Coordinates of C-alpha atoms and ligand atoms in Angstrom, one line a residue:
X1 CA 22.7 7.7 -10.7
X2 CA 20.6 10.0 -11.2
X3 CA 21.1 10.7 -14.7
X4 CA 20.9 7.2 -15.3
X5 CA 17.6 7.2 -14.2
X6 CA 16.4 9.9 -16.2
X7 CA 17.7 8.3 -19.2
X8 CA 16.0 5.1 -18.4
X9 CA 12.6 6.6 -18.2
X10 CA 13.0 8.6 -21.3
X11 CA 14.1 5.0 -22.8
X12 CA 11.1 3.8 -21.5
X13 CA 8.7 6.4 -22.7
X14 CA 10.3 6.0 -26.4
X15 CA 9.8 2.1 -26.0
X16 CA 13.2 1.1 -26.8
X17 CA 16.2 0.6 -25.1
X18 CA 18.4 1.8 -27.8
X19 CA 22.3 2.6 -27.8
X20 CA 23.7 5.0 -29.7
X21 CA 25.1 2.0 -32.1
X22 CA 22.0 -0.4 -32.0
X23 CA 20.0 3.3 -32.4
X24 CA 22.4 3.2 -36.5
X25 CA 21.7 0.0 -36.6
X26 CA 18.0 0.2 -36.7
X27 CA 18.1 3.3 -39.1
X28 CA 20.0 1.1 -41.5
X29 CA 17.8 -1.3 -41.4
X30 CA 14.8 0.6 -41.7
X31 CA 16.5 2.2 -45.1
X32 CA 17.1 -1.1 -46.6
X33 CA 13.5 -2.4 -46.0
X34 CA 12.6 1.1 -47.6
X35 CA 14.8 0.5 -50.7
X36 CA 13.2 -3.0 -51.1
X37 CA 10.0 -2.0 -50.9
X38 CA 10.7 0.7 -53.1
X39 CA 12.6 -1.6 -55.8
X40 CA 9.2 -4.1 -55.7
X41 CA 7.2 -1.0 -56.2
X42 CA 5.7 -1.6 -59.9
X43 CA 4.5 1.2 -61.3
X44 CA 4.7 5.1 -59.8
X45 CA 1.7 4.9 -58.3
X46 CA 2.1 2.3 -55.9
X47 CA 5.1 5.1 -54.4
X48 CA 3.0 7.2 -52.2
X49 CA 0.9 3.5 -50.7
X50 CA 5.3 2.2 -50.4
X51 CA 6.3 5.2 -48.5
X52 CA 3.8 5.6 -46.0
X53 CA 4.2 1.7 -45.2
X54 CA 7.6 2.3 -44.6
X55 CA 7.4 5.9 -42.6
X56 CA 4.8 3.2 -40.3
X57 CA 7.5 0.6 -40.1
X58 CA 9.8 3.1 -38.9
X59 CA 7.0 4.4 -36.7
X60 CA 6.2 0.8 -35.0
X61 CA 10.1 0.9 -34.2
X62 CA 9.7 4.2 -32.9
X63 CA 11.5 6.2 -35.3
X64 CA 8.5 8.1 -36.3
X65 CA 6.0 10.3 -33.9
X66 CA 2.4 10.3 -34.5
X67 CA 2.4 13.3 -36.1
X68 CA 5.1 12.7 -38.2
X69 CA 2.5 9.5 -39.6
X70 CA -0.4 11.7 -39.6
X71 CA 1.7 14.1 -41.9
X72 CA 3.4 11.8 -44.1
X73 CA -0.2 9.8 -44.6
X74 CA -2.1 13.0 -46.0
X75 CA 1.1 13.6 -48.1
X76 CA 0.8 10.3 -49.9
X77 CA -3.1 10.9 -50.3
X78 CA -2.1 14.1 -51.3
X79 CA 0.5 12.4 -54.1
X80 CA -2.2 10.1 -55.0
X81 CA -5.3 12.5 -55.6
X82 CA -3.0 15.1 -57.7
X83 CA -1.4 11.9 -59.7
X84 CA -4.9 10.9 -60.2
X85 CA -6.1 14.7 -61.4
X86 CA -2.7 15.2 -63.7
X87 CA -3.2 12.0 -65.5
X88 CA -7.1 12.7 -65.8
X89 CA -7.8 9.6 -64.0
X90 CA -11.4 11.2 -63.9
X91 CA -12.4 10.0 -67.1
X92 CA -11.8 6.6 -66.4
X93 CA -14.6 5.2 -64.1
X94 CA -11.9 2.0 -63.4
X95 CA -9.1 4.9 -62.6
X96 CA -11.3 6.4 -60.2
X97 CA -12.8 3.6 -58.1
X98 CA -9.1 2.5 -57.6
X99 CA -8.3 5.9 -56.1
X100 CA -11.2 5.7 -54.0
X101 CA -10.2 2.2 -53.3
X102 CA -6.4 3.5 -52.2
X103 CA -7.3 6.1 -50.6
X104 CA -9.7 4.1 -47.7
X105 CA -7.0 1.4 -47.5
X106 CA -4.4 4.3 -46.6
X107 CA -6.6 5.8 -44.3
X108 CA -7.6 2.5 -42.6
X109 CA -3.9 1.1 -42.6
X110 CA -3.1 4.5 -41.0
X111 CA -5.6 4.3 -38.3
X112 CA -5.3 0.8 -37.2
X113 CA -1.1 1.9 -36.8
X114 CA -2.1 4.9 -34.9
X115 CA -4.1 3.4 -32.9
X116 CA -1.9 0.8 -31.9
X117 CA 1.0 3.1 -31.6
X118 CA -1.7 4.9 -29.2
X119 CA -2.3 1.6 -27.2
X120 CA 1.6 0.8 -26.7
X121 CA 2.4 4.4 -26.2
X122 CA 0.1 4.6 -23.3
X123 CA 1.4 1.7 -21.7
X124 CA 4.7 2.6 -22.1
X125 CA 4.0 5.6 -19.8
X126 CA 1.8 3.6 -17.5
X127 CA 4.8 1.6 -17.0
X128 CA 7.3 4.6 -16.6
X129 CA 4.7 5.9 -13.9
X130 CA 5.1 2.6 -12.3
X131 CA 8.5 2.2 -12.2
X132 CA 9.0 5.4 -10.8
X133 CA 6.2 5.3 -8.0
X134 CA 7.8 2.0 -7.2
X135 CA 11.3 3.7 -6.8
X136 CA 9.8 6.5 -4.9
X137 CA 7.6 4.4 -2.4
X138 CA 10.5 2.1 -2.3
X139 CA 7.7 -0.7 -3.0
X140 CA 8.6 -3.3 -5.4
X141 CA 5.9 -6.1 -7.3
X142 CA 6.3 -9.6 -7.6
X143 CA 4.6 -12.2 -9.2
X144 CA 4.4 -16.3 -7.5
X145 CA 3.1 -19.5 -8.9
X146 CA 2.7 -21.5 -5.7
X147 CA 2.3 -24.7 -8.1
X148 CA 5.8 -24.4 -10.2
X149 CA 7.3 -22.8 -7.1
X150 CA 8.4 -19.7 -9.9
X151 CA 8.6 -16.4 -8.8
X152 CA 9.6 -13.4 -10.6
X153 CA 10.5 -9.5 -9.5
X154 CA 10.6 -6.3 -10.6
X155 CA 13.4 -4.1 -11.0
X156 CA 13.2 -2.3 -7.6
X157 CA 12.7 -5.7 -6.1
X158 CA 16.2 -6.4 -7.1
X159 CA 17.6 -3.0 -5.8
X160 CA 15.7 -4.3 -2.5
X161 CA 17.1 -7.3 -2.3
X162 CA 20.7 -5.8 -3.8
X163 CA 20.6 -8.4 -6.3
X164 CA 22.0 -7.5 -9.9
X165 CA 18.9 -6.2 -12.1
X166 CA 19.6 -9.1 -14.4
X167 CA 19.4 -12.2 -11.6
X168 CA 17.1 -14.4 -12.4
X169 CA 14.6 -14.4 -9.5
X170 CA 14.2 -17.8 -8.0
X171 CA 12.7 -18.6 -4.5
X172 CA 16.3 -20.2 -3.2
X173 CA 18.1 -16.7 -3.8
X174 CA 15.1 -14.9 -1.9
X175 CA 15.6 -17.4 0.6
X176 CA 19.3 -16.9 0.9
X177 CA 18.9 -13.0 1.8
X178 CA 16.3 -13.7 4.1
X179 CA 17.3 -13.5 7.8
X180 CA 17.9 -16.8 9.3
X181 CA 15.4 -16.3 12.0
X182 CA 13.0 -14.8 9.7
X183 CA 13.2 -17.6 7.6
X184 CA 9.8 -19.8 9.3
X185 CA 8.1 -16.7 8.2
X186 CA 8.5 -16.3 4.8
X187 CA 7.3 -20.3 4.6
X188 CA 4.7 -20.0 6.5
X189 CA 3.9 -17.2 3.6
X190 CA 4.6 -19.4 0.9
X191 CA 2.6 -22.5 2.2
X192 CA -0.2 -20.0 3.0
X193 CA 0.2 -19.5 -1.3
X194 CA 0.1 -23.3 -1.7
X195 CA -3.4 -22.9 0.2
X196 CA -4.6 -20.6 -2.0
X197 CA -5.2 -17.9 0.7
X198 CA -6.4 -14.6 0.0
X199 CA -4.5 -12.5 1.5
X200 CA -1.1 -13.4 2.4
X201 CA 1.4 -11.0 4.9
X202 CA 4.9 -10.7 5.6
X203 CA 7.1 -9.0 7.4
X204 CA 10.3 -9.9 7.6
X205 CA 14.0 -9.0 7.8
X206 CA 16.7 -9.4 5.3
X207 CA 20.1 -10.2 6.2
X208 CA 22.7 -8.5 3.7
X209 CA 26.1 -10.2 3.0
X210 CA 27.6 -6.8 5.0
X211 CA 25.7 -7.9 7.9
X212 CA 23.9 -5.0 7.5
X213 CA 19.6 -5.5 8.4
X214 CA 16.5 -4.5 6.6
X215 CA 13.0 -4.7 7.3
X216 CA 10.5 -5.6 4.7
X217 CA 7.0 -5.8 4.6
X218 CA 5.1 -8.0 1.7
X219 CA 1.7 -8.8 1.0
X220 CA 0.3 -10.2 -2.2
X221 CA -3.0 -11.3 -3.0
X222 CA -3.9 -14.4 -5.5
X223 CA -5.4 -14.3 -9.8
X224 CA -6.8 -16.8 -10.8
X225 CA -5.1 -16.8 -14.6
X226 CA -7.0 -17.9 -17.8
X227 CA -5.5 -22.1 -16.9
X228 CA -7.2 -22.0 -13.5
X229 CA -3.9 -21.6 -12.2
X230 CA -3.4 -19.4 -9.1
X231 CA -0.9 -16.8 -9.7
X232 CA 0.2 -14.1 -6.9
X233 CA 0.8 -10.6 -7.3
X234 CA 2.3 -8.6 -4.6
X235 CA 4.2 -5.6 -3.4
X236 CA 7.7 -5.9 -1.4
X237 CA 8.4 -2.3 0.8
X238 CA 11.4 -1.6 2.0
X239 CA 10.4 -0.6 5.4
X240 CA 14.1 -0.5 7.2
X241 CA 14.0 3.5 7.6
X242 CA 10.7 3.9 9.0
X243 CA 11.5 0.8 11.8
X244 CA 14.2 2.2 12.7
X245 CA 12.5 5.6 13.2
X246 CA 10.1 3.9 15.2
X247 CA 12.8 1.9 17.9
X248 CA 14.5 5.5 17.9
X249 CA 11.5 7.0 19.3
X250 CA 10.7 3.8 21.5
X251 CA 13.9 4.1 23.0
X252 CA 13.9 8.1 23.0
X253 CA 10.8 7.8 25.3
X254 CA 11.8 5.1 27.5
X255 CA 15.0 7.2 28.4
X256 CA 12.5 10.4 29.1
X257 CA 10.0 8.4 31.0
X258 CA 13.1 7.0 33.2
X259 CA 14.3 11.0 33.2
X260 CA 10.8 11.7 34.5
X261 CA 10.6 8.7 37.1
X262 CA 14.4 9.4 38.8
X263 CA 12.6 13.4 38.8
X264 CA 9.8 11.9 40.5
X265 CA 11.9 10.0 43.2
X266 CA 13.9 13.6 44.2
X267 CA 10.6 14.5 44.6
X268 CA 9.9 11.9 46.9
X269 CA 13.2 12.0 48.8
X270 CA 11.6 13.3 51.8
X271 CA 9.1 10.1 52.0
X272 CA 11.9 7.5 50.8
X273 CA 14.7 8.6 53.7
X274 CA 11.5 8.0 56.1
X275 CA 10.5 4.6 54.8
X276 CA 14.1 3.4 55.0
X277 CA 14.8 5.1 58.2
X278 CA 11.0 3.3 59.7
X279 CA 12.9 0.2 59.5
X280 CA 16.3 1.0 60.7
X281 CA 14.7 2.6 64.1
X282 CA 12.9 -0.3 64.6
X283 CA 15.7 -2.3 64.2
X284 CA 17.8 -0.3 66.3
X285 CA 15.3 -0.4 69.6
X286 CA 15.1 -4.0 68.9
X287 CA 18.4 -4.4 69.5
X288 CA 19.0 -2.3 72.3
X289 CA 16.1 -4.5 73.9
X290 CA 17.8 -7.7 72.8
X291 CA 21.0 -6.3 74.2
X292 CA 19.1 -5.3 77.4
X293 CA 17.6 -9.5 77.9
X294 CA 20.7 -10.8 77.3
X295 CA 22.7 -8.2 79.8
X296 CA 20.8 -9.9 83.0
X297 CA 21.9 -12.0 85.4
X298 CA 19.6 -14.2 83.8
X299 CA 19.3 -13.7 80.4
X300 CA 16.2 -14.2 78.9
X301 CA 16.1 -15.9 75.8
X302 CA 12.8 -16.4 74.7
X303 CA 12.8 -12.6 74.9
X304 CA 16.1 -11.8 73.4
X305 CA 14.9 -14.3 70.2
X306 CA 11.8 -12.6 69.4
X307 CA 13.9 -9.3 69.2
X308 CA 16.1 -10.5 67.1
X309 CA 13.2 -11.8 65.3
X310 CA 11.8 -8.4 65.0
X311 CA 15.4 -7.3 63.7
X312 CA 15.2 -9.4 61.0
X313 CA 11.9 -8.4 60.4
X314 CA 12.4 -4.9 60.3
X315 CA 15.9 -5.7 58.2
X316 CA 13.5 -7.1 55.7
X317 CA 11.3 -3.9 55.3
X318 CA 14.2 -1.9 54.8
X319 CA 15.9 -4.0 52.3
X320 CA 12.2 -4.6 50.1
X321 CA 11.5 -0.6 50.4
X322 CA 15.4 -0.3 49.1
X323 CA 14.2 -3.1 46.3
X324 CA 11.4 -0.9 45.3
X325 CA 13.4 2.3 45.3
X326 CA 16.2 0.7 43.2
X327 CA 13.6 -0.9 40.4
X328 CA 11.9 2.4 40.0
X329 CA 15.4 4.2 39.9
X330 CA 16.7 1.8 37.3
X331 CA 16.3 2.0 33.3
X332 CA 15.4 -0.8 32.1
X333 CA 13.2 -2.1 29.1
X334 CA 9.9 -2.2 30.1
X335 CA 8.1 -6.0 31.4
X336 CA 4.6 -7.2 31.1
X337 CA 3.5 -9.5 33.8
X338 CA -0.1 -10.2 35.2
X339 CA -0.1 -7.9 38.0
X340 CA -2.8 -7.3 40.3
X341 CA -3.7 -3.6 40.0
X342 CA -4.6 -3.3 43.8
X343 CA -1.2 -4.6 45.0
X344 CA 0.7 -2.0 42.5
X345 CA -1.5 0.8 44.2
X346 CA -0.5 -0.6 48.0
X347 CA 2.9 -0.8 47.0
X348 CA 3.1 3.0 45.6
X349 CA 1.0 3.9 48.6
X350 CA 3.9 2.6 50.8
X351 CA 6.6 5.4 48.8
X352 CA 4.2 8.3 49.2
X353 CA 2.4 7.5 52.2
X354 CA 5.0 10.2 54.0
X355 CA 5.0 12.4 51.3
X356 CA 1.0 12.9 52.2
X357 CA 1.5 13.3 55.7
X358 CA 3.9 15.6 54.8
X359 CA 1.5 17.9 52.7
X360 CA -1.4 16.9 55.7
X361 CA -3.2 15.3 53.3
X362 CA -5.8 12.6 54.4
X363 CA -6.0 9.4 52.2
X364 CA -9.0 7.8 51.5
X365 CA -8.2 4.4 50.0
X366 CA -10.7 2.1 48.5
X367 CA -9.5 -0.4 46.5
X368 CA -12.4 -2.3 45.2
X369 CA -10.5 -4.2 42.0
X370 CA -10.1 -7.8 44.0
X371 CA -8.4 -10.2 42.4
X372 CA -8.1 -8.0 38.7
X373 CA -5.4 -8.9 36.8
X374 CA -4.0 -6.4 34.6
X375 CA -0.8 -7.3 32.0
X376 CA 1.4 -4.6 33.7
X377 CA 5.1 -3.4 33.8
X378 CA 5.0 -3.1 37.6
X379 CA 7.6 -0.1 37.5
X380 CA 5.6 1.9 34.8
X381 CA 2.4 1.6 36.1
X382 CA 4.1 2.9 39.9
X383 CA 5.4 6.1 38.0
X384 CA 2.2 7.0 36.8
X385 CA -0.1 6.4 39.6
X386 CA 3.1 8.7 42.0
X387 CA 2.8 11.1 39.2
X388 CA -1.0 11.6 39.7
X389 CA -0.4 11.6 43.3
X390 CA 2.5 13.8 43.6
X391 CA 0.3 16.2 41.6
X392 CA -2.3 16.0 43.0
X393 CA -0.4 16.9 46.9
X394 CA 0.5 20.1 44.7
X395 CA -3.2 20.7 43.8
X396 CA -4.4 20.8 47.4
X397 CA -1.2 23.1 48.4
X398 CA -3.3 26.2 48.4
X399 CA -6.3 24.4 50.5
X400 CA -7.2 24.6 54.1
X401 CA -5.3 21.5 55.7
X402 CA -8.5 19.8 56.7
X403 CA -10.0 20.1 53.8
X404 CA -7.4 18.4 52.2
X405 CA -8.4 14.5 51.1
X406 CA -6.9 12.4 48.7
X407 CA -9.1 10.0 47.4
X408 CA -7.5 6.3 46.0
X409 CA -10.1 4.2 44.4
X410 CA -10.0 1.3 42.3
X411 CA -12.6 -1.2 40.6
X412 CA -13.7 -3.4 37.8
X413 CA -16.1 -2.4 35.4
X414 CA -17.0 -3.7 31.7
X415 CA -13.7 -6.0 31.5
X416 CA -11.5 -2.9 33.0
X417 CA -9.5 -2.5 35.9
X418 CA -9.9 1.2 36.9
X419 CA -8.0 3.6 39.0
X420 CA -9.1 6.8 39.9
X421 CA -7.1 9.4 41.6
X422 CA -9.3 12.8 43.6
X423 CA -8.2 15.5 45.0
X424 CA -10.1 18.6 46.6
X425 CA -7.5 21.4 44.8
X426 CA -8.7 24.3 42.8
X427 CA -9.5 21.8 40.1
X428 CA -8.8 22.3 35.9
X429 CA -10.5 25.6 34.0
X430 CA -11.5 23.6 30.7
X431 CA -9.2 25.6 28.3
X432 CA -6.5 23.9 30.6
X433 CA -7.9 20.4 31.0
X434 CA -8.0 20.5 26.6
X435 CA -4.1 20.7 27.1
X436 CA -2.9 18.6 30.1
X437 CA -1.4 16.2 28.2
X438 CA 0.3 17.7 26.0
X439 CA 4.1 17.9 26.1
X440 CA 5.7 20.7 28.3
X441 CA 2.1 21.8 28.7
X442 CA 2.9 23.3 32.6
X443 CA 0.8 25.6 34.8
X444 CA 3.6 25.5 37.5
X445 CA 6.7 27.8 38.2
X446 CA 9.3 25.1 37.7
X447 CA 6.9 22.2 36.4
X448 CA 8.3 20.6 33.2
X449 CA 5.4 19.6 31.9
X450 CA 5.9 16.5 30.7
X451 CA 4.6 14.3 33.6
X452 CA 1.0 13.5 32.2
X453 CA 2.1 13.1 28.5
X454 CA 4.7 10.4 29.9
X455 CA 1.5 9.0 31.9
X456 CA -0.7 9.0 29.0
X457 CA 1.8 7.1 26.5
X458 CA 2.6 4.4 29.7
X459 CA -1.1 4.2 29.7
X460 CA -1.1 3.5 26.0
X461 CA 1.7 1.2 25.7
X462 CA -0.5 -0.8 28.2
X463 CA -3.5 -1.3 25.7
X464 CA -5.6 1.2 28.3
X465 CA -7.0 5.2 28.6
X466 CA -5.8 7.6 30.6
X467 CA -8.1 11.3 31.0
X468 CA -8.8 13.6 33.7
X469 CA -12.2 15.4 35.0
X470 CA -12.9 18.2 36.5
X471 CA -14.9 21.3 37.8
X472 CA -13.5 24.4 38.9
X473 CA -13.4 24.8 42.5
X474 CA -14.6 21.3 43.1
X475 CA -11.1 19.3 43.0
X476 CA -10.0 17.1 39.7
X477 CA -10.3 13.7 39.1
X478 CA -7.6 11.4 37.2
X479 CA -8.5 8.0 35.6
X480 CA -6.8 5.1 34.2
X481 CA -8.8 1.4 32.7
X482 CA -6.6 -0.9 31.6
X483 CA -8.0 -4.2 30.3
X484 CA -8.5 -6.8 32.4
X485 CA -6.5 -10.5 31.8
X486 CA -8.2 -13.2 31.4
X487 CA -7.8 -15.9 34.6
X488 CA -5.8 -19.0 32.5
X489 CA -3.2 -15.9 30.7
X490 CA -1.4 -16.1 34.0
X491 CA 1.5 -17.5 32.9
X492 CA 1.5 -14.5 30.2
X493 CA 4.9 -12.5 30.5
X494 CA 6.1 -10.1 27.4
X495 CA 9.0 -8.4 26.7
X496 CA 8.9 -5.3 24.5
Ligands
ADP501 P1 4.1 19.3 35.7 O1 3.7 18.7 37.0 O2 5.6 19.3 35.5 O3 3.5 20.7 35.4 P2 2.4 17.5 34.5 O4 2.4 17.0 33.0 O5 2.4 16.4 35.5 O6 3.6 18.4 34.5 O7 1.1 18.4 34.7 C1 0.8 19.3 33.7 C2 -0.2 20.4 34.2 O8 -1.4 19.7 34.5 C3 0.2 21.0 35.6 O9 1.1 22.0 35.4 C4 -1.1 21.4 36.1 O10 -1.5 22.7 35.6 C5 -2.1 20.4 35.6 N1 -2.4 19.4 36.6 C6 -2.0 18.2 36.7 N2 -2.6 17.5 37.8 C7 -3.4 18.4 38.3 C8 -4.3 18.3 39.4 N3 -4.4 17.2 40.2 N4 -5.0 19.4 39.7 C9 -4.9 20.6 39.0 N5 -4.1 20.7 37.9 C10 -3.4 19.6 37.6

């Protein structure tokens, strides 16, 4: 393979595309133009003028190098000058205006081949640079005439599309590798053409006969050509391996940020076995009262119904906080809803509210964003506002217990829904706050470090900012804004 592509471009950079037979062929050829000539050539003068036209005949075939010409041409000036001198052409006025006369036509002829050979050659390795920037870019050019509905390709677009280099391009066999459900696309592209548009985008998949997929990614722009007809050019890229890169990681950090979240849950075990076990007393002294109305002599049933009403009630808590527990526990892709941002935060404040009573932490909740709407996986956004509190319980560790305050705000400001998570801990020295989010960055014994950076890509995914303030010895503050959706979006829903 590769071998052929080395001798391709040196085929291309001598200009022909010559086999070893066609290569005799031409040599033969060349020698019996050279013999005609030379049989026409009248008188012995007219040799030097004969051979350099056929050493540039051989030359325009690329037989001959440039220097080869130059060479040859002062030779048969050289011929002509000492023919001239031996004969005493000197004497003769005639004799030596027609030498003069030779000689510029030599010179001239010789130029005007050079200079063309110049021209051609330097195309030749414009397009040898072409081809192989194509091949190593994996980008390919093609050229459209919306009006004739003709297209043509280069040869990389033929490798792309695993057509045979000599397939004639047509828009039906670029259809016919094009990926079924891809197919509206490439239309819409080509009626975008008809329109004349300026800029025209693709990106589409093909569908190999294998089954096999690949992404591509085309754009192509219009000329106007001397006939006032609009001719595109464009670039095809094969963009398969760097999509597929991009879902690895996508899926890569879905799976650690569900790591992360089932982490954050054993975390929270303490605080979930409470909320489930919240409901299950209640529903256990509701039933011992039920049992306790209904045991009389006379039961009473208006009593013993509410009871059972509470039971059901209670049931109900346990079964949503087991709901809750389950989603966040579960890997799943993530889902964009309209959420409201102040309902997410009551929800998570419900999993950790024992975990803060636990560290004798004193919440301060304001949630001030009423009504804002924020395009949300519900799940996602939970694990990062437990992650910010979880750490920030850990912050206030070292505190005094009554100094310890978490502070839960939210509000609207400048089309943004913001949350902002305080605590009173030792706060973040700057050289620390410069690294909190990066990857296994960890200032704690058995931290892993990866909490925040999971936080701040969530955040990101989410169209929003995530960053963190702080002074030492005056606690640390963590914000989120995500943008706010607009009121008739509510229908909006997005899986990614
Ligand atoms: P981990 O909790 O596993 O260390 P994180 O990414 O959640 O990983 O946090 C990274 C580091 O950021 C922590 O080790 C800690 O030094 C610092 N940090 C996070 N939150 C706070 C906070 N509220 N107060 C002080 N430092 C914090």
């Amino acid at each position: 393979m590769l071998y052929k592509t080395g001798q391709r471009t040196s085929r291309l950079l001598t200009g022909i595309n010559l086999k070893p037979l066609e290569h005799t062929l031409v040599w033969l050829l060349g020698l019996m133009v050279a013999s005609g000539i030379l049989s026409n050539a009248e008188t012995r003068t007219d040799l030097p003028a004969t051979t350099l036209y056929i050493v540039l005949l051989l030359m325009v075939i690329n037989l001959f190098s440039i220097s080869a010409v130059i060479i040859v041409a002062l030779f048969c000036m050289g011929v002509l000058t000492s023919m001239y001198l031996y004969q005493g052409g000197f004497h003769s006025w005639d004799w030596t205006t027609q030498l003069l006369h030779s000689l510029a036509v030599l010179a001239a002829i010789t130029f005007l081949a050079l200079r063309s050979k110049q021209v051609s050659d330097n195309l030749r390795h414009k397009e040898v640079y072409m081809v192989g920037a194509q091949r190593l870019t994996q980008t390919a050019c093609f050229g459209f005439r919306a009006d004739l509905g003709r297209i043509s390709w280069s040869e990389q677009a033929a490798q792309i599309l695993e057509f045979p280099v000599d397939a004639r391009p047509s828009v039906p066999l670029l259809l016919s590798r094009t990926h079924p459900d891809d197919l509206p696309l490439l239309l819409a592209g080509f009626e975008k053409a008809a329109r004349h548009e300026t800029l025209i985008e693709v990106k589409h998949r093909l569908l190999m006969p294998d089954g096999r997929i690949k992404h591509l990614h085309l754009f192509a722009t219009p000329l106007l050509t001397r006939h006032g007809c609009f001719e595109y050019l464009g670039a095809l890229m094969d963009v398969t391996a760097s999509r597929q890169a991009e879902e690895a990681l996508c899926r890569a950090q879905t799976q650690l940020a569900h790591v992360t979240r089932v982490t954050s849950l054993g975390e929270l075990a303490a605080s979930i076995a409470h909320e489930v076990n919240q409901p299950l007393a209640a529903i256990n002294s509701s039933g011992e009262a039920c049992r306790n109305w209904l045991s009389r002599p006379q039961p009473d049933l208006v009593e013993a119904r509410l009871a059972l009403e509470r039971i059901i009630a209670s049931a109900n808590r346990a079964s949503e906080v087991t709901r809750r527990i389950r989603a966040l526990a579960r890997q799943c892709d993530p889902l964009r809803r309209n959420e409201s941002l102040n309902d997410i935060v009551s929800e998570t404040l419900g999993l950790v509210r024992y975990e803060l009573a636990h560290h004798k932490i004193t919440p301060q909740i304001e949630l001030a964003a009423f009504g804002a709407q924020v395009s949300a996986d519900r799940v996602q956004l939970q694990q990062v506002i437990i992650n910010l509190i979880i750490n920030a319980c850990q912050a206030m560790d070292a505190i005094d217990p009554n100094d310890r305050v978490l502070c839960i705000r939210t509000w609207v400001r400048d089309n943004e829904a913001v949350l902002e998570v305080t605590d009173q801990g030792p706060g973040i020295a700057s050289d620390v706050l410069a690294q909190l989010f990066t990857p296994f960055f960890t200032t704690k014994e058995n931290g892993l470090g990866m909490g925040l950076s999971i936080c701040r890509s969530i955040i990101e995914f989410h169209e929003g900012r995530l960053w963190a303030t702080s002074a030492a010895g005056q606690g640390s503050s963590f914000l989120f804004a995500l943008p706010i959706r607009v009121a008739n979006d509510a229908g909006y829903a997005a899986a990614i």
